[in-house]
């Protein structure tokens, strides 16, 4: 099954990217950097349909069965960039419903990247509940952090174990 890493950092080549790159090494999945896309906030009147969101969603539902979201922890939550992406998934339920239907049965997981090992409770809930709401299979969550700009060998091993457990092709 083909997979994609959807990266939601405010830095294209920051800490979360280091994690995305490690996941790519282990899975062979493509990386999509949301920061490089022009995706505007959700609009109740759907007057933003000419931005990059819908073409990106079409690409995702047509090409991939597994989606791994990688996001930094900003203020105890997913990044703003990633939250906008989730808000816009509403467009797939209201405007291009066929795209929303195609999400059903796909798998999604989330990898967070914070400043240290501590992650406050509640971080994971929006991902798990969104997967449930969209009829997607939720693979779970794994938390990461960097130590002097590097992913420690222990964390690498643990992340690899998580990926092997969740993704049959790893
Ligand atoms: C706006 C902002 C808010 C942050 N809030 C948190 C936080 O609540 N918890 C945490 O552990 N780290 C927090 N951090 C630290 C980042 O999660 C951490 O440095 C992460 O590795 C940054 O990844 P990036 O380089 O992809 O942005 C915050 C950083 C920024 C810039």
Tab-separated table of C-alpha atoms and ligand atoms in Angstrom:
chain	number	residue	atom	x	y	z
A	1	UNK	CA	0.000	0.000	0.000
A	2	UNK	CA	1.280	3.446	-0.882
A	3	UNK	CA	1.590	6.024	1.821
A	4	UNK	CA	2.220	9.704	2.293
A	5	UNK	CA	3.626	11.827	5.084
A	6	UNK	CA	1.728	15.097	5.384
A	7	UNK	CA	4.005	17.549	7.191
A	8	UNK	CA	2.416	20.508	8.961
A	9	UNK	CA	5.336	22.538	10.315
A	10	UNK	CA	5.844	26.288	10.011
A	11	UNK	CA	9.453	25.427	9.042
A	12	UNK	CA	9.922	23.413	5.865
A	13	UNK	CA	13.260	22.039	7.055
A	14	UNK	CA	12.858	22.216	10.832
A	15	UNK	CA	12.632	19.548	13.513
A	16	UNK	CA	9.416	18.001	12.243
A	17	UNK	CA	11.052	17.644	8.834
A	18	UNK	CA	13.864	15.634	10.415
A	19	UNK	CA	11.211	13.280	11.784
A	20	UNK	CA	9.368	13.197	8.428
A	21	UNK	CA	12.638	12.355	6.668
A	22	UNK	CA	13.372	9.512	9.093
A	23	UNK	CA	9.867	8.111	8.533
A	24	UNK	CA	10.402	8.429	4.783
A	25	UNK	CA	13.685	6.488	5.088
A	26	UNK	CA	11.912	3.640	6.868
A	27	UNK	CA	8.681	3.567	4.834
A	28	UNK	CA	9.561	4.934	1.391
A	29	UNK	CA	6.489	7.189	1.667
A	30	UNK	CA	6.327	10.533	-0.164
A	31	UNK	CA	6.379	13.769	1.844
A	32	UNK	CA	3.919	16.580	1.230
A	33	UNK	CA	4.879	19.854	2.925
A	34	UNK	CA	1.717	21.815	3.749
A	35	UNK	CA	3.816	24.964	4.241
A	36	UNK	CA	4.612	24.959	0.517
A	37	UNK	CA	0.891	25.003	-0.361
A	38	UNK	CA	-1.472	27.908	-0.574
A	39	UNK	CA	-4.345	26.709	1.621
A	40	UNK	CA	-6.640	29.325	3.079
A	41	UNK	CA	-8.847	29.119	6.151
A	42	UNK	CA	-12.183	27.340	6.005
A	43	UNK	CA	-14.872	29.529	4.429
A	44	UNK	CA	-18.584	28.833	5.069
A	45	UNK	CA	-19.305	30.219	1.592
A	46	UNK	CA	-16.615	28.059	-0.046
A	47	UNK	CA	-15.238	31.047	-1.950
A	48	UNK	CA	-11.722	29.661	-1.733
A	49	UNK	CA	-12.050	26.661	-4.050
A	50	UNK	CA	-9.308	27.914	-6.370
A	51	UNK	CA	-6.520	27.534	-3.808
A	52	UNK	CA	-4.282	24.444	-3.476
A	53	UNK	CA	-6.525	22.449	-1.139
A	54	UNK	CA	-8.813	20.545	-3.506
A	55	UNK	CA	-6.090	19.576	-6.032
A	56	UNK	CA	-3.998	18.364	-3.085
A	57	UNK	CA	-6.866	16.274	-1.701
A	58	UNK	CA	-7.527	14.799	-5.133
A	59	UNK	CA	-3.860	13.805	-5.340
A	60	UNK	CA	-3.970	12.264	-1.854
A	61	UNK	CA	-7.152	10.202	-2.281
A	62	UNK	CA	-6.113	8.962	-5.732
A	63	UNK	CA	-2.566	7.929	-4.857
A	64	UNK	CA	-2.344	6.888	-1.224
A	65	UNK	CA	-3.943	4.430	1.218
A	66	UNK	CA	-1.963	5.434	4.320
A	67	UNK	CA	-1.591	8.987	5.597
A	68	UNK	CA	0.921	9.829	8.318
A	69	UNK	CA	0.476	13.342	9.683
A	70	UNK	CA	3.650	14.863	11.130
A	71	UNK	CA	3.135	18.012	13.172
A	72	UNK	CA	5.110	20.065	15.664
A	73	UNK	CA	3.466	20.688	19.015
A	74	UNK	CA	2.580	24.369	19.105
A	75	UNK	CA	0.787	25.501	22.269
A	76	UNK	CA	-0.060	21.923	23.290
A	77	UNK	CA	-1.843	21.225	19.989
A	78	UNK	CA	-1.247	20.446	16.355
A	79	UNK	CA	0.247	23.341	14.346
A	80	UNK	CA	-2.020	26.005	12.877
A	81	UNK	CA	-1.090	24.878	9.368
A	82	UNK	CA	-2.265	21.355	10.120
A	83	UNK	CA	-5.445	22.576	11.813
A	84	UNK	CA	-6.344	24.618	8.737
A	85	UNK	CA	-5.869	21.462	6.649
A	86	UNK	CA	-8.257	19.557	8.943
A	87	UNK	CA	-10.787	22.415	8.886
A	88	UNK	CA	-10.712	22.327	5.091
A	89	UNK	CA	-11.503	18.588	5.010
A	90	UNK	CA	-15.025	19.914	5.664
A	91	UNK	CA	-15.002	20.992	1.985
A	92	UNK	CA	-14.741	17.295	1.084
A	93	UNK	CA	-17.932	16.582	3.001
A	94	UNK	CA	-19.899	19.583	1.721
A	95	UNK	CA	-18.617	20.424	-1.772
A	96	UNK	CA	-16.620	17.594	-3.328
A	97	UNK	CA	-18.344	14.756	-1.484
A	98	UNK	CA	-16.780	12.099	-3.695
A	99	UNK	CA	-13.362	13.012	-2.242
A	100	UNK	CA	-14.737	12.682	1.292
A	101	UNK	CA	-16.140	9.245	0.453
A	102	UNK	CA	-12.770	8.152	-0.919
A	103	UNK	CA	-11.143	8.825	2.468
A	104	UNK	CA	-13.246	6.027	3.972
A	105	UNK	CA	-11.253	2.892	4.591
A	106	UNK	CA	-7.889	4.621	4.317
A	107	UNK	CA	-5.531	4.577	7.306
A	108	UNK	CA	-4.147	7.539	9.191
A	109	UNK	CA	-1.650	7.990	11.986
A	110	UNK	CA	0.037	10.941	13.670
A	111	UNK	CA	3.575	11.706	14.747
A	112	UNK	CA	4.080	14.766	16.932
A	113	UNK	CA	7.359	16.622	17.478
A	114	UNK	CA	7.657	18.711	20.644
A	115	UNK	CA	10.432	20.273	22.670
A	116	UNK	CA	10.792	17.285	25.007
A	117	UNK	CA	9.284	13.947	25.955
A	118	UNK	CA	6.288	15.480	27.716
A	119	UNK	CA	3.043	15.783	25.813
A	120	UNK	CA	-0.046	17.011	27.599
A	121	UNK	CA	-3.174	14.898	27.495
A	122	UNK	CA	-5.695	15.712	24.788
A	123	UNK	CA	-3.198	16.215	21.966
A	124	UNK	CA	-4.167	13.040	20.164
A	125	UNK	CA	-7.950	13.263	20.464
A	126	UNK	CA	-8.676	15.455	17.369
A	127	UNK	CA	-6.776	13.009	15.138
A	128	UNK	CA	-8.460	9.900	16.492
A	129	UNK	CA	-11.927	11.439	16.442
A	130	UNK	CA	-11.426	12.874	12.939
A	131	UNK	CA	-10.373	9.438	11.694
A	132	UNK	CA	-13.495	7.934	13.276
A	133	UNK	CA	-15.734	10.638	11.807
A	134	UNK	CA	-14.262	10.206	8.345
A	135	UNK	CA	-14.505	6.401	8.451
A	136	UNK	CA	-10.730	6.039	8.401
A	137	UNK	CA	-8.736	3.401	10.238
A	138	UNK	CA	-6.754	5.085	13.035
A	139	UNK	CA	-3.203	3.771	13.344
A	140	UNK	CA	-2.319	5.640	16.523
A	141	UNK	CA	0.082	8.327	17.656
A	142	UNK	CA	3.787	8.486	18.469
A	143	UNK	CA	5.476	11.460	20.147
A	144	UNK	CA	9.003	12.621	19.256
A	145	UNK	CA	11.455	15.395	20.186
A	146	UNK	CA	14.960	16.278	19.156
A	147	UNK	CA	18.046	16.268	21.352
A	148	UNK	CA	20.634	18.871	20.237
A	149	UNK	CA	18.997	18.984	16.777
A	150	UNK	CA	19.212	15.183	16.433
A	151	UNK	CA	16.823	12.274	16.856
A	152	UNK	CA	18.383	10.038	19.521
A	153	UNK	CA	19.176	6.452	18.550
A	154	UNK	CA	16.728	5.187	21.197
A	155	UNK	CA	13.904	7.309	19.815
A	156	UNK	CA	14.744	6.223	16.261
A	157	UNK	CA	14.434	2.586	17.326
A	158	UNK	CA	11.143	3.219	19.124
A	159	UNK	CA	9.707	5.116	16.169
A	160	UNK	CA	10.826	2.365	13.802
A	161	UNK	CA	9.148	-0.240	16.029
A	162	UNK	CA	5.934	1.818	16.024
A	163	UNK	CA	6.012	2.056	12.216
A	164	UNK	CA	6.695	-1.676	11.807
A	165	UNK	CA	3.796	-2.498	14.096
A	166	UNK	CA	1.357	-0.199	12.310
A	167	UNK	CA	2.377	-0.481	8.665
A	168	UNK	CA	2.689	-3.954	7.186
A	169	UNK	CA	5.122	-2.908	4.424
A	170	UNK	CA	7.760	-1.513	6.867
B	1	LIG	C1	4.661	28.693	18.442
B	1	LIG	C2	5.349	27.568	19.158
B	1	LIG	C3	4.670	26.930	20.198
B	1	LIG	C4	5.260	25.846	20.843
B	1	LIG	N1	4.557	25.183	21.824
B	1	LIG	C5	5.077	24.036	22.351
B	1	LIG	C6	4.313	23.255	23.282
B	1	LIG	O1	3.202	23.589	23.656
B	1	LIG	N2	4.852	22.104	23.746
B	1	LIG	C7	6.104	21.674	23.357
B	1	LIG	O2	6.565	20.602	23.793
B	1	LIG	N3	6.850	22.399	22.484
B	1	LIG	C8	6.356	23.562	21.966
B	1	LIG	N4	7.092	24.272	21.054
B	1	LIG	C9	8.400	23.734	20.627
B	1	LIG	C10	8.254	22.919	19.333
B	1	LIG	O3	7.219	21.954	19.420
B	1	LIG	C11	9.538	22.155	19.020
B	1	LIG	O4	10.635	23.037	19.012
B	1	LIG	C12	9.419	21.428	17.704
B	1	LIG	O5	10.479	20.523	17.600
B	1	LIG	C13	9.453	22.429	16.546
B	1	LIG	O6	9.334	21.757	15.319
B	1	LIG	P1	9.495	22.579	13.948
B	1	LIG	O7	10.955	22.912	13.789
B	1	LIG	O8	9.014	21.646	12.880
B	1	LIG	O9	8.635	23.790	14.084
B	1	LIG	C14	6.553	25.397	20.430
B	1	LIG	C15	7.226	26.078	19.415
B	1	LIG	C16	6.635	27.140	18.781
B	1	LIG	C17	7.378	27.840	17.660
